[in-house]
Amino acid sequence: MKPLFVEAPFEVTNELEALGLDREGLLDTVARIVAARNNCTDNDVPAARGSQAYFTGTRVLRDIYCRNGWDKCEDGGMSCIFHKKRMIKVVMVNTDDCTGLDFDSLPQNRNRKGPRTDQAVSINQMWLQGFEDNIIQINPNQSDLQHWFLCVYAEDEVVRAELSYPKSFKGGFFTDFHKRIILLGADDGGNRPDKMRDYTPPDDIDFEISVTRKQA
């Protein structure tokens, strides 16, 4: 069965609110991801753009949401944000050019993922067995923990993004989704990079800098 593809603005707003998220905050995160990628040069190692995107995306998700009911989480070695009441985790992932498009092809992570992601998607599968009427059911059991992924494709002058809920995983890659909530799709993805290239965070986001003395 084809994943639920949520694209209409009011539907996206409703879906995100049900998850305790908002489009503005997620787009701020995407903008910072694009800026981090664009700060890399040809003298960086080949993996730098993807790594900087992941590091920045994870940090900014925490900067924005960890004062709004979310906590940073490192359980199982998976860096993410976690909403304890809703039993939801959100993980940033770099994905390919199928991101944000309603085609037969589905977005895939750019780099092969390991057993942690496999386990996360397996937990999603268990939760989906009790999924009825598209309603979020909150239950503090492991089988009710949801793993959502902020999927971001940024290449040259194109940026697309979605918040998606995978339901199958094989050989280190996503193979199917239950739901895809489109943040930047085919109609607006190409218009974002110029605005994001010199992006600075909103004034009300505080970034803490920790300074420690080097041990002798």
N, CA, C and O of each residue as an XYZ file, in Angstrom:
864
protein
N       0.844     -1.193      0.000
C       0.000      0.000      0.000
C       0.880      1.243      0.000
O       1.869      1.309      0.729
N       0.521      2.220     -0.812
C       1.302      3.436     -0.937
C       1.239      4.246      0.356
O       0.178      4.323      0.974
N       2.358      4.856      0.782
C       2.347      5.650      2.021
C       1.374      6.806      1.944
O       1.086      7.315      0.860
N       0.868      7.220      3.089
C       0.058      8.418      3.158
C       0.957      9.613      2.858
O       1.983      9.800      3.512
N       0.580     10.412      1.882
C       1.394     11.532      1.427
C       0.670     12.817      1.817
O      -0.345     13.170      1.217
N       1.195     13.512      2.822
C       0.535     14.697      3.368
C       1.268     15.927      2.853
O       2.438     16.137      3.174
N       0.579     16.743      2.054
C       1.234     17.874      1.394
C       0.483     19.185      1.562
O       1.116     20.239      1.632
N      -0.859     19.158      1.629
C      -1.640     20.389      1.769
C      -1.239     21.104      3.061
O      -1.151     20.467      4.111
N      -0.991     22.435      2.999
C      -0.481     23.161      4.164
C      -1.275     22.954      5.450
O      -0.682     22.751      6.510
N      -2.602     23.002      5.377
C      -3.381     22.855      6.602
C      -3.291     21.438      7.153
O      -3.343     21.243      8.367
N      -3.157     20.443      6.269
C      -2.994     19.072      6.730
C      -1.623     18.873      7.367
O      -1.493     18.193      8.384
N      -0.594     19.479      6.752
C       0.750     19.396      7.325
C       0.752     20.007      8.721
O       1.308     19.425      9.653
N       0.133     21.179      8.870
C       0.059     21.841     10.181
C      -0.612     20.956     11.211
O      -0.119     20.826     12.331
N      -1.733     20.342     10.846
C      -2.470     19.486     11.778
C      -1.661     18.248     12.165
O      -1.633     17.852     13.330
N      -1.012     17.651     11.186
C      -0.222     16.446     11.456
C       0.935     16.769     12.402
O       1.204     16.022     13.343
N       1.613     17.884     12.145
C       2.757     18.252     12.978
C       2.321     18.626     14.392
O       2.992     18.273     15.362
N       1.210     19.331     14.511
C       0.712     19.686     15.838
C       0.381     18.440     16.653
O       0.605     18.414     17.863
N      -0.150     17.412     16.003
C      -0.464     16.161     16.695
C       0.792     15.482     17.224
O       0.735     14.715     18.184
N       1.937     15.773     16.584
C       3.207     15.201     17.008
C       3.967     16.103     17.979
O       5.037     15.737     18.467
N       3.409     17.292     18.259
C       4.101     18.231     19.129
C       5.174     19.023     18.414
O       6.121     19.498     19.041
N       5.033     19.171     17.094
C       6.016     19.870     16.270
C       5.337     20.981     15.490
O       4.120     21.149     15.575
N       6.117     21.744     14.729
C       5.555     22.783     13.887
C       6.423     22.953     12.641
O       7.621     22.670     12.665
N       5.813     23.413     11.564
C       6.520     23.543     10.289
C       7.628     24.590     10.373
O       8.702     24.409      9.800
N       7.366     25.676     11.083
C       8.368     26.741     11.168
C       9.651     26.237     11.816
O      10.745     26.500     11.317
N       9.523     25.519     12.921
C      10.698     25.004     13.600
C      11.468     24.006     12.760
O      12.699     24.011     12.755
N      10.747     23.145     12.049
C      11.414     22.157     11.207
C      12.088     22.819     10.010
O      13.171     22.405      9.597
N      11.444     23.857      9.450
C      12.080     24.568      8.336
C      13.284     25.370      8.805
O      14.250     25.517      8.056
N      13.250     25.892     10.025
C      14.442     26.539     10.579
C      15.584     25.529     10.652
O      16.733     25.853     10.354
N      15.253     24.304     11.051
C      16.271     23.253     11.126
C      16.831     22.947      9.744
O      18.044     22.833      9.573
N      15.950     22.814      8.760
C      16.395     22.537      7.396
C      17.288     23.668      6.885
O      18.296     23.420      6.223
N      16.912     24.906      7.195
C      17.709     26.052      6.747
C      19.117     26.004      7.321
O      20.084     26.285      6.612
N      19.241     25.654      8.587
C      20.561     25.552      9.194
C      21.366     24.399      8.600
O      22.588     24.484      8.473
N      20.673     23.327      8.240
C      21.340     22.197      7.590
C      21.939     22.624      6.256
O      23.086     22.302      5.944
N      21.151     23.351      5.475
C      21.630     23.832      4.176
C      22.821     24.761      4.352
O      23.803     24.674      3.615
N      22.726     25.656      5.340
C      23.842     26.579      5.592
C      25.105     25.816      5.974
O      26.202     26.170      5.541
N      24.954     24.765      6.787
C      26.122     23.976      7.197
C      26.759     23.277      6.001
O      27.984     23.231      5.888
N      25.939     22.738      5.115
C      26.470     22.109      3.906
C      27.201     23.124      3.037
O      28.266     22.835      2.492
N      26.624     24.309      2.913
C      27.216     25.325      2.045
C      28.502     25.911      2.615
O      29.282     26.517      1.880
N      28.731     25.739      3.905
C      29.973     26.217      4.510
C      31.150     25.305      4.203
O      32.301     25.689      4.408
N      30.876     24.114      3.719
C      31.955     23.200      3.334
C      32.520     23.627      1.977
O      31.810     24.207      1.156
N      33.790     23.337      1.754
C      34.444     23.688      0.504
C      35.006     22.431     -0.152
O      34.923     21.331      0.394
N      35.574     22.623     -1.324
C      36.183     21.490     -2.032
C      37.382     20.916     -1.284
O      37.826     19.806     -1.579
N      37.902     21.661     -0.326
C      39.044     21.178      0.449
C      38.632     20.313      1.643
O      39.476     19.701      2.298
N      37.338     20.270      1.914
C      36.861     19.358      2.951
C      36.860     17.928      2.428
O      36.864     17.700      1.218
N      36.854     16.974      3.344
C      36.776     15.571      2.939
C      35.415     15.322      2.293
O      34.468     16.051      2.588
N      35.286     14.321      1.425
C      34.035     14.093      0.696
C      32.802     13.952      1.579
O      31.705     14.349      1.186
N      32.978     13.391      2.765
C      31.816     13.146      3.632
C      31.433     14.360      4.479
O      30.491     14.286      5.267
N      32.145     15.467      4.327
C      31.947     16.603      5.225
C      30.536     17.178      5.140
O      29.919     17.457      6.169
N      30.021     17.356      3.926
C      28.701     17.979      3.781
C      27.615     17.160      4.482
O      26.777     17.703      5.202
N      27.646     15.865      4.261
C      26.648     15.022      4.908
C      26.806     14.995      6.416
O      25.817     15.035      7.149
N      28.046     14.928      6.884
C      28.299     14.892      8.317
C      27.881     16.194      8.984
O      27.227     16.178     10.028
N      28.256     17.326      8.383
C      27.887     18.616      8.955
C      26.374     18.809      8.966
O      25.825     19.401      9.895
N      25.699     18.305      7.925
C      24.242     18.385      7.877
C      23.634     17.614      9.047
O      22.720     18.101      9.712
N      24.144     16.417      9.292
C      23.623     15.582     10.375
C      23.910     16.209     11.744
O      23.019     16.287     12.591
N      25.149     16.653     11.959
C      25.506     17.251     13.243
C      24.656     18.490     13.515
O      24.113     18.660     14.607
N      24.550     19.354     12.497
C      23.807     20.605     12.666
C      22.322     20.346     12.834
O      21.679     20.946     13.696
N      21.768     19.454     12.015
C      20.341     19.147     12.111
C      19.958     18.625     13.477
O      18.935     19.026     14.032
N      20.764     17.737     14.024
C      20.481     17.182     15.341
C      20.563     18.258     16.417
O      19.707     18.336     17.298
N      21.600     19.085     16.336
C      21.760     20.142     17.336
C      20.607     21.144     17.290
O      20.080     21.526     18.335
N      20.208     21.574     16.088
C      19.178     22.599     15.980
C      17.811     22.053     16.384
O      17.013     22.777     16.979
N      17.529     20.794     16.073
C      16.289     20.190     16.585
C      16.233     20.318     18.104
O      15.188     20.633     18.673
N      17.363     20.071     18.748
C      17.419     20.173     20.203
C      17.332     21.627     20.665
O      16.641     21.924     21.639
N      18.023     22.531     19.978
C      17.969     23.948     20.336
C      16.538     24.480     20.292
O      16.137     25.272     21.144
N      15.782     24.044     19.305
C      14.432     24.569     19.121
C      13.415     23.876     20.019
O      12.575     24.537     20.631
N      13.485     22.558     20.101
C      12.384     21.820     20.723
C      12.624     21.370     22.160
O      11.665     21.034     22.856
N      13.857     21.352     22.621
C      14.096     20.819     23.966
C      13.638     21.745     25.078
O      13.775     21.409     26.255
N      13.103     22.891     24.734
C      12.462     23.745     25.737
C      10.943     23.712     25.574
O      10.229     24.478     26.220
N      10.455     22.827     24.712
C       9.015     22.756     24.423
C       8.486     21.331     24.577
O       7.747     20.841     23.723
N       8.865     20.679     25.659
C       8.334     19.353     25.938
C       9.173     18.200     25.438
O       8.865     17.042     25.717
N      10.241     18.503     24.694
C      11.126     17.472     24.164
C      12.421     17.424     24.972
O      12.799     18.399     25.623
N      13.087     16.287     24.919
C      14.393     16.122     25.544
C      15.372     15.588     24.503
O      14.975     14.918     23.549
N      16.653     15.891     24.696
C      17.638     15.244     23.840
C      17.812     13.813     24.318
O      17.706     13.527     25.511
N      18.079     12.923     23.384
C      18.111     11.500     23.700
C      19.259     10.838     22.953
O      19.511     11.133     21.784
N      19.950      9.939     23.646
C      21.039      9.173     23.046
C      20.842      7.674     23.269
O      21.789      6.900     23.126
N      19.638      7.261     23.613
C      19.380      5.849     23.887
C      19.772      4.975     22.699
O      19.422      5.264     21.555
N      20.495      3.913     22.988
C      20.888      2.992     21.931
C      21.880      3.567     20.951
O      22.105      3.004     19.879
N      22.486      4.707     21.321
C      23.455      5.326     20.420
C      22.828      6.091     19.273
O      23.525      6.482     18.337
N      21.518      6.313     19.332
C      20.841      7.077     18.275
C      20.566      8.486     18.788
O      19.764      8.664     19.704
N      21.220      9.488     18.208
C      21.065     10.876     18.635
C      19.773     11.439     18.065
O      19.548     11.391     16.856
N      18.916     11.979     18.946
C      17.601     12.431     18.485
C      16.979     13.331     19.541
O      17.615     13.651     20.546
N      15.733     13.737     19.312
C      14.924     14.366     20.346
C      13.802     13.400     20.693
O      13.371     12.606     19.857
N      13.333     13.477     21.940
C      12.364     12.509     22.447
C      11.280     13.222     23.236
O      11.578     14.015     24.129
N      10.018     12.942     22.910
C       8.871     13.464     23.651
C       8.311     12.320     24.494
O       7.663     11.411     23.976
N       8.566     12.380     25.781
C       8.221     11.256     26.658
C       6.724     11.006     26.716
O       6.293      9.853     26.711
N       5.921     12.064     26.771
C       4.475     11.888     26.880
C       3.892     11.260     25.629
O       3.046     10.370     25.710
N       4.343     11.720     24.477
C       3.826     11.182     23.219
C       4.552      9.917     22.772
O       4.096      9.230     21.857
N       5.678      9.606     23.412
C       6.501      8.457     23.043
C       6.940      8.545     21.576
O       6.766      7.607     20.798
N       7.515      9.704     21.224
C       7.949      9.964     19.851
C       9.416     10.385     19.861
O       9.824     11.200     20.689
N      10.198      9.840     18.953
C      11.557     10.284     18.706
C      11.634     10.850     17.286
O      10.964     10.362     16.376
N      12.462     11.886     17.109
C      12.710     12.467     15.788
C      14.212     12.441     15.534
O      14.999     12.937     16.340
N      14.599     11.854     14.401
C      15.997     11.680     14.032
C      16.243     12.377     12.702
O      15.435     12.247     11.782
N      17.346     13.117     12.582
C      17.697     13.740     11.311
C      18.438     12.739     10.433
O      19.280     11.983     10.917
N      18.118     12.739      9.123
C      18.802     11.836      8.195
C      18.925     12.503      6.827
O      17.983     13.140      6.356
N      20.081     12.358      6.194
C      20.279     12.819      4.817
C      19.670     11.793      3.870
O      19.957     10.600      3.968
N      18.828     12.262      2.956
C      18.154     11.343      2.032
C      18.368     11.761      0.580
O      18.937     12.817      0.306
N      17.906     10.924     -0.342
C      18.203     11.130     -1.763
C      17.163     12.009     -2.450
O      16.308     12.604     -1.794
N      17.247     12.084     -3.796
C      16.431     13.033     -4.551
C      14.970     12.632     -4.688
O      14.205     13.352     -5.329
N      14.560     11.519     -4.115
C      13.129     11.169     -4.078
C      12.424     11.851     -2.909
O      11.202     11.770     -2.787
N      13.175     12.510     -2.067
C      12.615     13.214     -0.915
C      11.634     14.292     -1.373
O      11.940     15.074     -2.273
N      10.454     14.329     -0.750
C       9.473     15.376     -1.029
C       8.672     15.202     -2.288
O       7.868     16.072     -2.621
N       8.859     14.102     -3.009
C       8.167     13.880     -4.277
C       7.176     12.732     -4.160
O       7.468     11.704     -3.548
N       6.014     12.915     -4.747
C       4.971     11.895     -4.692
C       5.058     10.999     -5.923
O       4.163     11.006     -6.767
N       6.133     10.233     -6.021
C       6.333      9.297     -7.123
C       6.300      7.876     -6.582
O       6.164      7.655     -5.379
N       6.427      6.920     -7.493
C       6.479      5.525     -7.056
C       7.737      5.253     -6.236
O       7.730      4.417     -5.332
N       8.819      5.969     -6.559
C      10.059      5.805     -5.800
C       9.944      6.509     -4.456
O       9.345      7.580     -4.355
N      10.519      5.903     -3.429
C      10.460      6.460     -2.085
C      11.843      6.958     -1.676
O      12.852      6.449     -2.164
N      11.899      7.946     -0.787
C      13.206      8.441     -0.344
C      13.979      7.360      0.390
O      13.409      6.543      1.113
N      15.272      7.373      0.190
C      16.166      6.470      0.907
C      17.265      7.269      1.572
O      17.675      8.318      1.074
N      17.737      6.769      2.696
C      18.894      7.379      3.336
C      20.099      7.268      2.422
O      20.277      6.255      1.745
N      20.933      8.308      2.396
C      22.080      8.337      1.481
C      23.173      7.354      1.877
O      23.870      6.801      1.027
N      23.307      7.148      3.165
C      24.331      6.233      3.652
C      23.673      5.052      4.350
O      22.646      5.191      5.014
N      24.279      3.908      4.186
C      23.754      2.697      4.804
C      23.705      2.845      6.328
O      24.680      3.249      6.961
N      22.561      2.511      6.889
C      22.390      2.558      8.337
C      22.535      1.164      8.924
O      22.425      0.159      8.221
N      22.783      1.124     10.227
C      23.062     -0.136     10.884
C      21.922     -0.651     11.737
O      20.766     -0.288     11.522
N      22.242     -1.498     12.706
C      21.215     -2.179     13.504
C      20.363     -1.249     14.360
O      19.226     -1.592     14.682
N      20.882     -0.080     14.736
C      20.069      0.837     15.544
C      18.852      1.318     14.768
O      17.738      1.336     15.292
N      19.073      1.712     13.504
C      17.953      2.153     12.668
C      17.036      0.989     12.353
O      15.815      1.150     12.334
N      17.602     -0.173     12.107
C      16.807     -1.375     11.860
C      15.880     -1.642     13.033
O      14.701     -1.938     12.845
N      16.414     -1.536     14.243
C      15.596     -1.759     15.435
C      14.508     -0.704     15.558
O      13.375     -1.020     15.922
N      14.845      0.563     15.254
C      13.860      1.644     15.340
C      12.685      1.392     14.409
O      11.531      1.562     14.800
N      12.977      0.987     13.172
C      11.910      0.731     12.209
C      11.116     -0.513     12.620
O       9.907     -0.580     12.398
N      11.782     -1.477     13.207
C      11.079     -2.665     13.693
C      10.082     -2.300     14.780
O       8.981     -2.850     14.831
N      10.470     -1.366     15.656
C       9.548     -0.881     16.689
C       8.370     -0.160     16.043
O       7.233     -0.302     16.491
N       8.640      0.618     14.983
C       7.549      1.261     14.247
C       6.565      0.231     13.719
O       5.355      0.449     13.765
N       7.072     -0.883     13.219
C       6.208     -1.931     12.690
C       5.305     -2.487     13.777
O       4.127     -2.745     13.531
N       5.843     -2.674     14.981
C       5.040     -3.176     16.084
C       3.942     -2.183     16.435
O       2.808     -2.571     16.714
N       4.292     -0.882     16.418
C       3.300      0.143     16.746
C       2.196      0.180     15.704
O       1.028      0.385     16.035
N       2.566     -0.018     14.442
C       1.574      0.042     13.371
C       0.554     -1.084     13.455
O      -0.542     -0.964     12.908
N       0.896     -2.170     14.128
C      -0.061     -3.258     14.256
C      -1.287     -2.821     15.046
O      -2.371     -3.381     14.883
N      -1.110     -1.810     15.908
C      -2.238     -1.304     16.678
C      -2.765      0.014     16.165
O      -3.544      0.680     16.847
N      -2.350      0.400     14.969
C      -2.717      1.701     14.402
C      -4.133      1.644     13.816
O      -4.415      0.833     12.933
N      -5.017      2.512     14.317
C      -6.394      2.540     13.828
C      -6.842      3.980     13.634
O      -6.582      4.844     14.471
N      -7.509      4.223     12.534
C      -8.138      5.516     12.249
C      -7.154      6.680     12.268
O      -7.544      7.826     12.490
N      -5.875      6.380     12.035
C      -4.877      7.440     11.899
C      -4.746      8.308     13.151
O      -4.403      9.487     13.063
N      -5.018      7.721     14.309
C      -4.976      8.461     15.564
C      -3.741      8.049     16.353
O      -3.444      6.859     16.463
N      -3.026      9.014     16.899
C      -1.870      8.708     17.720
C      -2.344      8.133     19.048
O      -3.142      8.754     19.751
N      -1.857      6.960     19.386
C      -2.205      6.317     20.639
C      -0.979      6.362     21.551
O       0.083      5.857     21.188
N      -1.120      6.953     22.708
C       0.006      7.122     23.619
C      -0.041      6.032     24.674
O      -1.016      5.907     25.415
N       1.010      5.257     24.733
C       1.104      4.178     25.698
C       2.584      3.976     26.013
O       3.375      3.744     25.098
N       2.974      4.058     27.276
C       4.401      3.986     27.607
C       4.984      2.583     27.515
O       5.620      2.112     28.458
N       4.774      1.922     26.404
C       5.384      0.630     26.138
C       6.348      0.773     24.979
O       6.163      1.638     24.123
N       7.383     -0.069     24.936
C       8.365      0.007     23.862
C       7.711     -0.143     22.506
O       8.136      0.491     21.539
N       6.669     -0.983     22.417
C       6.023     -1.215     21.129
C       5.254      0.005     20.637
O       4.870      0.062     19.469
N       5.020      0.996     21.527
C       4.298      2.200     21.135
C       5.228      3.383     20.888
O       4.760      4.491     20.629
N       6.530      3.162     20.963
C       7.497      4.209     20.671
C       7.588      4.421     19.160
O       7.827      3.480     18.402
N       7.393      5.671     18.735
C       7.435      5.997     17.308
C       8.759      6.671     16.963
O       9.225      7.555     17.682
N       9.355      6.243     15.861
C      10.580      6.864     15.358
C      10.259      7.572     14.044
O      10.019      6.928     13.023
N      10.256      8.904     14.084
C      10.061      9.709     12.894
C      11.429     10.230     12.430
O      12.333     10.442     13.238
N      11.558     10.430     11.114
C      12.840     10.864     10.549
C      12.649     12.153      9.758
O      11.808     12.234      8.863
N      13.453     13.163     10.111
C      13.486     14.400      9.335
C      14.397     14.151      8.146
O      15.621     14.168      8.279
N      13.803     13.921      6.990
C      14.541     13.567      5.772
C      14.844     14.836      4.985
O      13.934     15.592      4.646
N      16.112     15.067      4.697
C      16.513     16.293      4.001
C      17.375     15.948      2.789
O      18.375     15.239      2.898
N      16.960     16.470      1.626
C      17.759     16.375      0.399
C      18.192     17.784      0.030
O      17.349     18.658     -0.174
N      19.485     18.011     -0.056
C      20.017     19.327     -0.435
C      21.176     19.104     -1.399
O      22.209     18.542     -1.034
N      20.987     19.550     -2.621
C      22.011     19.353     -3.651
C      21.933     20.494     -4.649
O      20.875     20.750     -5.225
N      23.052     21.181     -4.855
C      23.097     22.316     -5.787
C      22.015     23.325     -5.420
O      22.038     23.882     -4.322
N      21.064     23.568     -6.326
C      20.037     24.580     -6.081
C      18.696     23.980     -5.674
O      17.664     24.642     -5.790
N      18.696     22.764     -5.209
C      17.438     22.092     -4.847
C      17.480     21.647     -3.394
O      18.443     21.023     -2.947
N      16.417     21.979     -2.664
C      16.250     21.511     -1.291
C      14.836     20.976     -1.140
O      13.867     21.667     -1.453
N      14.720     19.749     -0.660
C      13.405     19.184     -0.341
C      13.502     18.492      1.017
O      14.561     17.996      1.401
N      12.388     18.468      1.730
C      12.411     17.889      3.070
C      11.040     17.341      3.434
O      10.010     17.824      2.964
N      11.054     16.332      4.271
C       9.813     15.742      4.773
C      10.070     15.124      6.141
O      11.198     14.757      6.469
N       9.008     15.015      6.931
C       9.060     14.282      8.190
C       8.297     12.991      7.950
O       7.093     13.013      7.696
N       8.996     11.867      8.029
C       8.387     10.617      7.590
C       8.547      9.500      8.609
O       9.449      9.494      9.446
N       7.615      8.548      8.492
C       7.495      7.455      9.452
C       7.706      6.136      8.716
O       6.763      5.594      8.139
N       8.940      5.609      8.729
C       9.220      4.384      7.970
C       8.618      3.148      8.635
O       8.499      3.063      9.858
N       8.246      2.200      7.786
C       7.689      0.953      8.327
C       8.464     -0.283      7.871
O       8.180     -1.388      8.333
N       9.432     -0.117      6.978
C      10.261     -1.265      6.618
C      11.664     -0.796      6.261
O      11.871      0.335      5.822
N      12.608     -1.685      6.460
C      14.034     -1.368      6.358
C      14.753     -2.648      5.944
O      14.551     -3.708      6.536
N      15.608     -2.529      4.902
C      16.299     -3.727      4.415
C      17.663     -3.344      3.864
O      17.795     -2.361      3.135
N      18.674     -4.126      4.217
C      20.008     -3.892      3.689
C      20.597     -2.553      4.045
O      21.468     -2.052      3.334
N      20.131     -1.949      5.157
C      20.669     -0.674      5.592
C      19.928      0.541      5.057
O      20.372      1.671      5.262
N      18.781      0.326      4.361
C      18.057      1.443      3.743
C      16.554      1.329      3.989
O      16.003      0.234      4.098
N      15.904      2.501      4.074
C      14.443      2.522      4.160
C      13.861      1.935      2.872
O      14.342      2.221      1.776
N      12.834      1.122      3.018
C      12.187      0.538      1.834
C      10.710      0.881      1.727
O      10.120      0.729      0.657
N      10.099      1.340      2.816
C       8.694      1.723      2.746
C       8.357      2.598      3.944
O       9.047      2.579      4.963
N       7.273      3.372      3.799
C       6.839      4.292      4.841
C       5.344      4.134      5.079
O       4.587      3.731      4.195
N       4.949      4.463      6.297
C       3.515      4.553      6.560
C       3.004      5.941      6.190
O       1.955      6.074      5.558
N       3.749      6.976      6.585
C       3.284      8.344      6.342
C       4.467      9.236      6.009
O       5.556      9.075      6.561
N       4.240     10.191      5.088
C       5.245     11.170      4.702
C       4.608     12.559      4.775
O       3.677     12.857      4.026
N       5.103     13.398      5.668
C       4.599     14.759      5.834
C       5.576     15.703      5.134
O       6.716     15.857      5.572
N       5.131     16.328      4.054
C       6.022     17.099      3.202
C       6.202     18.520      3.733
O       5.233     19.260      3.909
N       7.447     18.884      3.981
C       7.791     20.225      4.445
C       8.204     21.118      3.290
O       7.786     22.274      3.223
N       9.012     20.605      2.386
C       9.422     21.286      1.150
C       9.316     20.270      0.034
O      10.045     19.278      0.017
N       8.408     20.516     -0.903
C       8.199     19.564     -1.984
C       8.648     20.083     -3.322
O       9.470     20.997     -3.402
N       8.109     19.500     -4.377
C       8.530     19.838     -5.731
C       8.227     21.287     -6.079
O       8.965     21.904     -6.847
N       7.156     21.836     -5.528
C       6.728     23.180     -5.908
C       7.520     24.292     -5.240
O       7.576     25.405     -5.764
N       8.136     24.014     -4.086
C       8.820     25.092     -3.383
C      10.270     24.779     -3.025
O      10.994     25.671     -2.584
N      10.708     23.545     -3.201
C      12.073     23.198     -2.824
C      13.129     23.986     -3.564
O      14.141     24.369     -2.978
N      12.907     24.237     -4.863
C      13.922     24.930     -5.646
C      14.046     26.399     -5.334
O      14.999     27.051     -5.760
N      13.072     26.938     -4.577
C      13.100     28.364     -4.273
C      13.744     28.681     -2.932
O      13.907     29.850     -2.585
N      14.109     27.658     -2.178
C      14.595     27.895     -0.831
C      16.095     28.163     -0.699
O      16.472     28.944      0.174
N      16.958     27.575     -1.495
C      18.390     27.676     -1.197
C      18.937     29.080     -1.062
O      19.744     29.337     -0.168
N      18.511     30.023     -1.947
C      19.043     31.374     -1.855
C      18.711     32.012     -0.507
O      19.514     32.760      0.050
N      17.520     31.709      0.008
C      17.132     32.255      1.300
C      17.884     31.565      2.437
O      18.138     32.168      3.479
N      18.234     30.309      2.228
C      18.863     29.545      3.293
C      20.375     29.711      3.323
O      21.010     29.452      4.346
N      20.942     30.134      2.230
C      22.401     30.121      2.115
C      23.065     30.977      3.196
O      24.108     30.601      3.732
N      22.469     32.112      3.513
C      23.033     32.986      4.535
C      22.142     33.026      5.775
O      22.051     34.044      6.461
N      21.499     31.916      6.041
C      20.534     31.839      7.128
C      21.185     32.063      8.496
O      22.278     31.562      8.761
N      20.506     32.817      9.357
C      20.892     32.936     10.761
C      19.678     32.572     11.599
O      18.548     32.830     11.187
N      19.891     31.974     12.773
C      18.759     31.510     13.580
C      17.965     32.668     14.149
O      18.494     33.772     14.275
N      16.686     32.438     14.502
C      15.892     33.488     15.131
C      16.558     33.974     16.413
O      17.321     33.241     17.043
N      16.260     35.228     16.796
C      16.911     35.839     17.950
C      16.602     35.118     19.254
O      17.383     35.197     20.203
N      15.463     34.409     19.314
C      15.072     33.810     20.585
C      15.631     32.409     20.784
O      15.287     31.743     21.760
N      16.495     31.946     19.865
C      17.131     30.651     20.050
C      18.506     30.866     20.666
O      19.344     31.568     20.099
N      18.735     30.267     21.817
C      19.997     30.428     22.516
C      20.910     29.263     22.203
O      20.507     28.104     22.308
N      22.150     29.569     21.816
C      23.144     28.545     21.559
C      24.208     28.645     22.644
O      24.895     29.660     22.759
N      24.339     27.601     23.426
C      25.296     27.614     24.508
C      26.666     27.150     24.027
O      26.774     26.180     23.277
N      27.715     27.854     24.467
C      29.076     27.476     24.144
C      29.773     27.033     25.433
O      29.915     27.815     26.373
N      30.192     25.805     25.462
C      30.830     25.263     26.651
C      32.347     25.339     26.480
O      32.890     24.848     25.491
N      33.029     25.958     27.450
C      34.484     26.099     27.405
C      35.071     25.335     28.582
O      34.720     25.602     29.731
N      35.949     24.399     28.309
C      36.592     23.625     29.371
C      38.102     23.713     29.234
O      38.628     23.862     28.131
N      38.795     23.621     30.361
C      40.244     23.704     30.366
C      40.848     22.372     29.899
O      40.440     21.308     30.366
N      41.788     22.431     29.007
C      42.440     21.224     28.523
C      43.260     20.594     29.643
O      44.026     21.263     30.336
N      43.072     19.274     29.798
C      43.786     18.560     30.841
C      45.243     18.328     30.429
O      45.531     17.983     29.283
N      46.133     18.519     31.363
C      47.550     18.300     31.087
C      47.862     16.816     30.989
O      49.011     16.441     30.759
